[in-house]
Amino acid sequence: MNEFVKVILGSAPEQTGVATLLLSRPPTNALTRQMYREISIAANELAERADVAAVILYGGHEIFCAGDDVPELRTLDAEETAAADHALQRCIEAVAGIPKPTVAAVTGYALGSGMNLALAADWRVSGDNAKFGATEILAGLAPRGGGGIRLAGTIGESRAKELVYSGRFVGAEEALALGLVDEMVAPDHVYDAALAWTRRFAEHPVDVLAAAKAAVTRSGNRSVGRPTDRMVDRP
């Protein structure tokens, strides 16, 4: 049984066909090697369930995910670090590869690999007080698990480099303008707004949704930026 990651099926009529992949490692949902494995298991389960048409990725009312558990990473030797990097990559790819509409409901902070996890979803809804950031450099690290590439695919390469090199926090309004967030709502309404996104698609046949997602997704990664972003990146 998973300790820090849970799959919850909606019980109310408006939640039929919607499942929540819940991160539950208080107080910050910092990602450990165990959490990488548990997220992968949960994502693979959701991918296979015929009774699930859409998925909400959620960290609870207070915080989505503050990134990797850096103190744990500091204890690893080179071989263990490489194994952890592969486990994180598999975890992110498992979420991105769920063949159903996915929405990240972001409260509080989505930092480092936590932001990468949110970017693995098809859309993101955040509270107007949420903070995002590619903060790995502040801990002397580079983005892991393909986070830099996924970020560049979402907001454009030059903007991604600025965030990765600086490690600065991005407020919800700027995140919305950059394309990190697709909708911004009051903090108490984040989950409900994510549910509203999923309800738009939950009545479609699961196999048709899977085919539709595959038709616009390349290798499980949102690797093609918006046209305006590509124009910005030109020298």
mmCIF file of C-alpha atoms in Angstrom:
data_model
loop_
_atom_site.group_PDB
_atom_site.id
_atom_site.type_symbol
_atom_site.label_atom_id
_atom_site.label_comp_id
_atom_site.label_asym_id
_atom_site.label_seq_id
_atom_site.Cartn_x
_atom_site.Cartn_y
_atom_site.Cartn_z
ATOM 1 C CA MET A 1 0.000 0.000 0.000
ATOM 2 C CA ASN A 2 1.240 3.473 -0.828
ATOM 3 C CA GLU A 3 2.113 5.608 2.189
ATOM 4 C CA PHE A 4 2.358 9.112 0.717
ATOM 5 C CA VAL A 5 0.380 8.943 -2.532
ATOM 6 C CA LYS A 6 -3.275 7.989 -2.763
ATOM 7 C CA VAL A 7 -5.772 7.406 -5.568
ATOM 8 C CA ILE A 8 -9.230 8.670 -4.623
ATOM 9 C CA LEU A 9 -12.291 8.047 -6.755
ATOM 10 C CA GLY A 10 -14.980 10.710 -6.702
ATOM 11 C CA SER A 11 -18.139 9.662 -4.878
ATOM 12 C CA ALA A 12 -20.447 12.601 -5.675
ATOM 13 C CA PRO A 13 -22.430 12.530 -8.941
ATOM 14 C CA GLU A 14 -20.426 15.458 -10.356
ATOM 15 C CA GLN A 15 -17.225 13.478 -9.700
ATOM 16 C CA THR A 16 -18.214 10.339 -11.599
ATOM 17 C CA GLY A 17 -15.325 9.164 -13.740
ATOM 18 C CA VAL A 18 -12.854 11.556 -12.075
ATOM 19 C CA ALA A 19 -10.013 10.320 -9.883
ATOM 20 C CA THR A 20 -7.623 12.318 -7.712
ATOM 21 C CA LEU A 21 -3.940 11.465 -7.435
ATOM 22 C CA LEU A 22 -3.256 12.934 -4.005
ATOM 23 C CA LEU A 23 0.204 13.760 -2.651
ATOM 24 C CA SER A 24 0.153 13.428 1.124
ATOM 25 C CA ARG A 25 3.529 13.936 2.777
ATOM 26 C CA PRO A 26 3.101 16.900 5.129
ATOM 27 C CA PRO A 27 4.127 19.586 5.552
ATOM 28 C CA THR A 28 5.514 20.284 2.048
ATOM 29 C CA ASN A 29 4.946 17.118 -0.017
ATOM 30 C CA ALA A 30 8.694 17.084 -0.704
ATOM 31 C CA LEU A 31 9.521 14.290 -3.138
ATOM 32 C CA THR A 32 11.579 11.327 -1.932
ATOM 33 C CA ARG A 33 12.624 8.175 -3.750
ATOM 34 C CA GLN A 34 9.674 6.417 -2.139
ATOM 35 C CA MET A 35 7.316 9.092 -3.443
ATOM 36 C CA TYR A 36 8.742 8.751 -6.955
ATOM 37 C CA ARG A 37 7.857 5.060 -6.844
ATOM 38 C CA GLU A 38 4.427 5.638 -5.340
ATOM 39 C CA ILE A 39 3.508 8.303 -7.904
ATOM 40 C CA SER A 40 4.578 5.957 -10.704
ATOM 41 C CA ILE A 41 2.441 3.151 -9.274
ATOM 42 C CA ALA A 42 -0.576 5.436 -8.867
ATOM 43 C CA ALA A 43 -0.206 6.929 -12.357
ATOM 44 C CA ASN A 44 0.076 3.485 -13.937
ATOM 45 C CA GLU A 45 -3.016 2.334 -12.042
ATOM 46 C CA LEU A 46 -4.990 5.344 -13.258
ATOM 47 C CA ALA A 47 -3.833 4.742 -16.805
ATOM 48 C CA GLU A 48 -5.330 1.253 -16.736
ATOM 49 C CA ARG A 49 -8.621 1.905 -14.951
ATOM 50 C CA ALA A 50 -11.601 1.808 -17.270
ATOM 51 C CA ASP A 51 -13.770 3.598 -14.690
ATOM 52 C CA VAL A 52 -11.518 6.687 -14.696
ATOM 53 C CA ALA A 53 -11.947 9.190 -17.521
ATOM 54 C CA ALA A 54 -9.984 12.124 -16.081
ATOM 55 C CA VAL A 55 -7.459 12.744 -13.309
ATOM 56 C CA ILE A 56 -6.777 15.608 -10.896
ATOM 57 C CA LEU A 57 -3.235 15.868 -9.504
ATOM 58 C CA TYR A 58 -3.477 17.499 -6.071
ATOM 59 C CA GLY A 59 -1.312 18.186 -3.053
ATOM 60 C CA GLY A 60 -4.046 19.265 -0.661
ATOM 61 C CA HIS A 61 -5.372 22.636 0.470
ATOM 62 C CA GLU A 62 -2.041 24.037 1.697
ATOM 63 C CA ILE A 63 0.699 23.135 -0.773
ATOM 64 C CA PHE A 64 1.108 21.250 -4.033
ATOM 65 C CA CYS A 65 4.765 20.240 -3.823
ATOM 66 C CA ALA A 66 7.888 22.082 -2.658
ATOM 67 C CA GLY A 67 10.189 19.966 -4.827
ATOM 68 C CA ASP A 68 12.699 17.251 -4.034
ATOM 69 C CA ASP A 69 13.677 16.300 -0.508
ATOM 70 C CA VAL A 70 17.155 17.817 -0.826
ATOM 71 C CA PRO A 71 18.427 16.517 2.553
ATOM 72 C CA GLU A 72 17.699 12.990 1.339
ATOM 73 C CA LEU A 73 19.487 13.664 -1.961
ATOM 74 C CA ARG A 74 22.556 14.863 -0.035
ATOM 75 C CA THR A 75 22.889 11.438 1.608
ATOM 76 C CA LEU A 76 23.084 9.500 -1.672
ATOM 77 C CA ASP A 77 26.253 8.243 -3.295
ATOM 78 C CA ALA A 78 26.805 8.519 -7.052
ATOM 79 C CA GLU A 79 25.114 5.219 -7.882
ATOM 80 C CA GLU A 80 22.121 5.978 -5.664
ATOM 81 C CA THR A 81 21.838 9.474 -7.137
ATOM 82 C CA ALA A 82 21.726 8.072 -10.659
ATOM 83 C CA ALA A 83 19.057 5.574 -9.607
ATOM 84 C CA ALA A 84 17.035 8.367 -7.969
ATOM 85 C CA ASP A 85 17.282 10.469 -11.126
ATOM 86 C CA HIS A 86 15.934 7.574 -13.198
ATOM 87 C CA ALA A 87 13.128 6.992 -10.690
ATOM 88 C CA LEU A 88 12.121 10.667 -10.875
ATOM 89 C CA GLN A 89 12.192 10.555 -14.682
ATOM 90 C CA ARG A 90 9.935 7.489 -14.666
ATOM 91 C CA CYS A 91 7.618 9.170 -12.178
ATOM 92 C CA ILE A 92 7.181 12.309 -14.296
ATOM 93 C CA GLU A 93 6.778 10.289 -17.485
ATOM 94 C CA ALA A 94 4.180 8.064 -15.821
ATOM 95 C CA VAL A 95 2.066 11.115 -14.962
ATOM 96 C CA ALA A 96 2.554 12.665 -18.402
ATOM 97 C CA GLY A 97 1.705 9.312 -19.969
ATOM 98 C CA ILE A 98 -1.702 8.887 -18.300
ATOM 99 C CA PRO A 99 -3.858 8.497 -21.440
ATOM 100 C CA LYS A 100 -6.646 10.670 -20.071
ATOM 101 C CA PRO A 101 -7.161 14.396 -19.451
ATOM 102 C CA THR A 102 -5.163 15.463 -16.398
ATOM 103 C CA VAL A 103 -5.351 18.689 -14.411
ATOM 104 C CA ALA A 104 -2.922 19.791 -11.702
ATOM 105 C CA ALA A 105 -4.696 21.678 -8.908
ATOM 106 C CA VAL A 106 -1.894 23.840 -7.502
ATOM 107 C CA THR A 107 -2.098 25.373 -4.047
ATOM 108 C CA GLY A 108 0.711 27.114 -2.191
ATOM 109 C CA TYR A 109 3.962 26.207 -3.921
ATOM 110 C CA ALA A 110 5.007 24.191 -6.971
ATOM 111 C CA LEU A 111 8.804 24.337 -6.941
ATOM 112 C CA GLY A 112 11.610 22.442 -8.625
ATOM 113 C CA SER A 113 10.538 18.888 -9.366
ATOM 114 C CA GLY A 114 7.152 19.818 -7.915
ATOM 115 C CA MET A 115 6.658 22.279 -10.761
ATOM 116 C CA ASN A 116 7.893 19.617 -13.190
ATOM 117 C CA LEU A 117 5.228 17.287 -11.815
ATOM 118 C CA ALA A 118 2.546 19.939 -12.334
ATOM 119 C CA LEU A 119 3.791 20.527 -15.892
ATOM 120 C CA ALA A 120 3.337 16.822 -16.594
ATOM 121 C CA ALA A 121 -0.416 17.384 -16.380
ATOM 122 C CA ASP A 122 -2.350 18.612 -19.406
ATOM 123 C CA TRP A 123 -3.521 21.779 -17.617
ATOM 124 C CA ARG A 124 -2.881 23.625 -14.383
ATOM 125 C CA VAL A 125 -5.288 25.531 -12.170
ATOM 126 C CA SER A 126 -3.764 27.523 -9.325
ATOM 127 C CA GLY A 127 -4.756 29.758 -6.478
ATOM 128 C CA ASP A 128 -4.030 33.451 -6.967
ATOM 129 C CA ASN A 129 -1.481 33.212 -4.137
ATOM 130 C CA ALA A 130 0.451 30.239 -5.567
ATOM 131 C CA LYS A 131 4.167 30.411 -6.277
ATOM 132 C CA PHE A 132 6.068 28.543 -8.972
ATOM 133 C CA GLY A 133 9.796 28.207 -9.578
ATOM 134 C CA ALA A 134 12.599 26.181 -11.115
ATOM 135 C CA THR A 135 14.415 26.501 -7.809
ATOM 136 C CA GLU A 136 16.932 23.655 -8.073
ATOM 137 C CA ILE A 137 19.846 26.040 -8.677
ATOM 138 C CA LEU A 138 19.285 27.565 -5.217
ATOM 139 C CA ALA A 139 20.299 24.165 -3.782
ATOM 140 C CA GLY A 140 23.249 23.843 -6.158
ATOM 141 C CA LEU A 141 21.376 21.491 -8.486
ATOM 142 C CA ALA A 142 20.152 21.504 -12.075
ATOM 143 C CA PRO A 143 16.566 20.595 -12.998
ATOM 144 C CA ARG A 144 16.047 16.848 -12.781
ATOM 145 C CA GLY A 145 13.691 14.447 -14.465
ATOM 146 C CA GLY A 146 13.573 16.404 -17.710
ATOM 147 C CA GLY A 147 12.235 19.448 -15.891
ATOM 148 C CA GLY A 148 14.155 21.993 -17.933
ATOM 149 C CA ILE A 149 12.991 20.551 -21.251
ATOM 150 C CA ARG A 150 9.394 20.305 -20.082
ATOM 151 C CA LEU A 151 9.491 23.899 -18.842
ATOM 152 C CA ALA A 152 10.942 25.115 -22.154
ATOM 153 C CA GLY A 153 8.244 23.216 -24.024
ATOM 154 C CA THR A 154 5.596 25.023 -21.996
ATOM 155 C CA ILE A 155 6.822 28.636 -21.932
ATOM 156 C CA GLY A 156 9.596 28.821 -24.534
ATOM 157 C CA GLU A 157 13.326 28.257 -24.231
ATOM 158 C CA SER A 158 14.520 31.774 -23.411
ATOM 159 C CA ARG A 159 11.928 32.275 -20.677
ATOM 160 C CA ALA A 160 12.691 28.843 -19.267
ATOM 161 C CA LYS A 161 16.414 29.614 -19.125
ATOM 162 C CA GLU A 162 15.753 32.810 -17.184
ATOM 163 C CA LEU A 163 13.754 30.905 -14.582
ATOM 164 C CA VAL A 164 16.204 28.008 -14.382
ATOM 165 C CA TYR A 165 19.309 30.212 -14.137
ATOM 166 C CA SER A 166 17.804 32.537 -11.519
ATOM 167 C CA GLY A 167 15.724 30.104 -9.478
ATOM 168 C CA ARG A 168 13.342 32.950 -8.729
ATOM 169 C CA PHE A 169 9.781 32.483 -7.559
ATOM 170 C CA VAL A 170 6.973 33.277 -9.998
ATOM 171 C CA GLY A 171 3.669 34.553 -8.654
ATOM 172 C CA ALA A 172 0.345 33.270 -9.939
ATOM 173 C CA GLU A 173 -0.378 36.268 -12.173
ATOM 174 C CA GLU A 174 2.993 36.028 -13.916
ATOM 175 C CA ALA A 175 2.606 32.251 -14.133
ATOM 176 C CA LEU A 176 -0.715 32.759 -15.907
ATOM 177 C CA ALA A 177 0.842 35.260 -18.335
ATOM 178 C CA LEU A 178 3.765 32.910 -19.060
ATOM 179 C CA GLY A 179 1.530 29.908 -19.656
ATOM 180 C CA LEU A 180 2.631 27.957 -16.581
ATOM 181 C CA VAL A 181 -0.978 28.181 -15.410
ATOM 182 C CA ASP A 182 -4.140 27.853 -17.483
ATOM 183 C CA GLU A 183 -6.569 29.270 -14.924
ATOM 184 C CA MET A 184 -6.166 31.285 -11.723
ATOM 185 C CA VAL A 185 -8.841 31.255 -9.025
ATOM 186 C CA ALA A 186 -9.270 32.068 -5.343
ATOM 187 C CA PRO A 187 -7.218 29.665 -3.176
ATOM 188 C CA ASP A 188 -10.272 27.927 -1.707
ATOM 189 C CA HIS A 189 -11.648 27.169 -5.185
ATOM 190 C CA VAL A 190 -8.628 25.454 -6.734
ATOM 191 C CA TYR A 191 -9.862 21.884 -6.498
ATOM 192 C CA ASP A 192 -13.379 22.772 -7.618
ATOM 193 C CA ALA A 193 -11.985 24.631 -10.635
ATOM 194 C CA ALA A 194 -9.837 21.617 -11.541
ATOM 195 C CA LEU A 195 -12.907 19.411 -11.214
ATOM 196 C CA ALA A 196 -14.791 21.718 -13.577
ATOM 197 C CA TRP A 197 -12.003 21.249 -16.156
ATOM 198 C CA THR A 198 -12.228 17.460 -15.917
ATOM 199 C CA ARG A 199 -16.022 17.452 -16.131
ATOM 200 C CA ARG A 200 -15.745 18.947 -19.611
ATOM 201 C CA PHE A 201 -14.218 15.697 -20.834
ATOM 202 C CA ALA A 202 -15.261 12.928 -18.440
ATOM 203 C CA GLU A 203 -18.286 11.838 -20.492
ATOM 204 C CA HIS A 204 -16.257 11.041 -23.605
ATOM 205 C CA PRO A 205 -15.264 7.391 -24.192
ATOM 206 C CA VAL A 206 -11.974 6.611 -22.473
ATOM 207 C CA ASP A 207 -10.411 5.090 -25.594
ATOM 208 C CA VAL A 208 -11.335 8.128 -27.689
ATOM 209 C CA LEU A 209 -9.797 10.472 -25.101
ATOM 210 C CA ALA A 210 -6.619 8.379 -25.111
ATOM 211 C CA ALA A 211 -6.378 8.589 -28.890
ATOM 212 C CA ALA A 212 -7.071 12.329 -28.834
ATOM 213 C CA LYS A 213 -4.363 12.905 -26.225
ATOM 214 C CA ALA A 214 -1.863 10.835 -28.199
ATOM 215 C CA ALA A 215 -2.657 12.856 -31.313
ATOM 216 C CA VAL A 216 -1.439 16.106 -29.752
ATOM 217 C CA THR A 217 1.262 14.820 -27.406
ATOM 218 C CA ARG A 218 4.842 14.078 -28.339
ATOM 219 C CA SER A 219 6.610 11.473 -26.186
ATOM 220 C CA GLY A 220 4.453 12.352 -23.190
ATOM 221 C CA ASN A 221 5.925 15.850 -23.137
ATOM 222 C CA ARG A 222 4.463 19.227 -23.994
ATOM 223 C CA SER A 223 7.583 19.874 -26.025
ATOM 224 C CA VAL A 224 6.215 22.285 -28.590
ATOM 225 C CA GLY A 225 5.882 25.814 -27.307
ATOM 226 C CA ARG A 226 3.248 28.311 -28.294
ATOM 227 C CA PRO A 227 3.869 30.188 -31.565
ATOM 228 C CA THR A 228 4.460 33.442 -29.694
ATOM 229 C CA ASP A 229 7.044 31.737 -27.506
ATOM 230 C CA ARG A 230 8.935 30.415 -30.512
ATOM 231 C CA MET A 231 8.998 33.908 -31.961
ATOM 232 C CA VAL A 232 10.379 35.314 -28.708
ATOM 233 C CA ASP A 233 13.162 32.729 -28.756
ATOM 234 C CA ARG A 234 14.452 33.759 -32.169
ATOM 235 C CA PRO A 235 17.732 35.708 -32.119
#
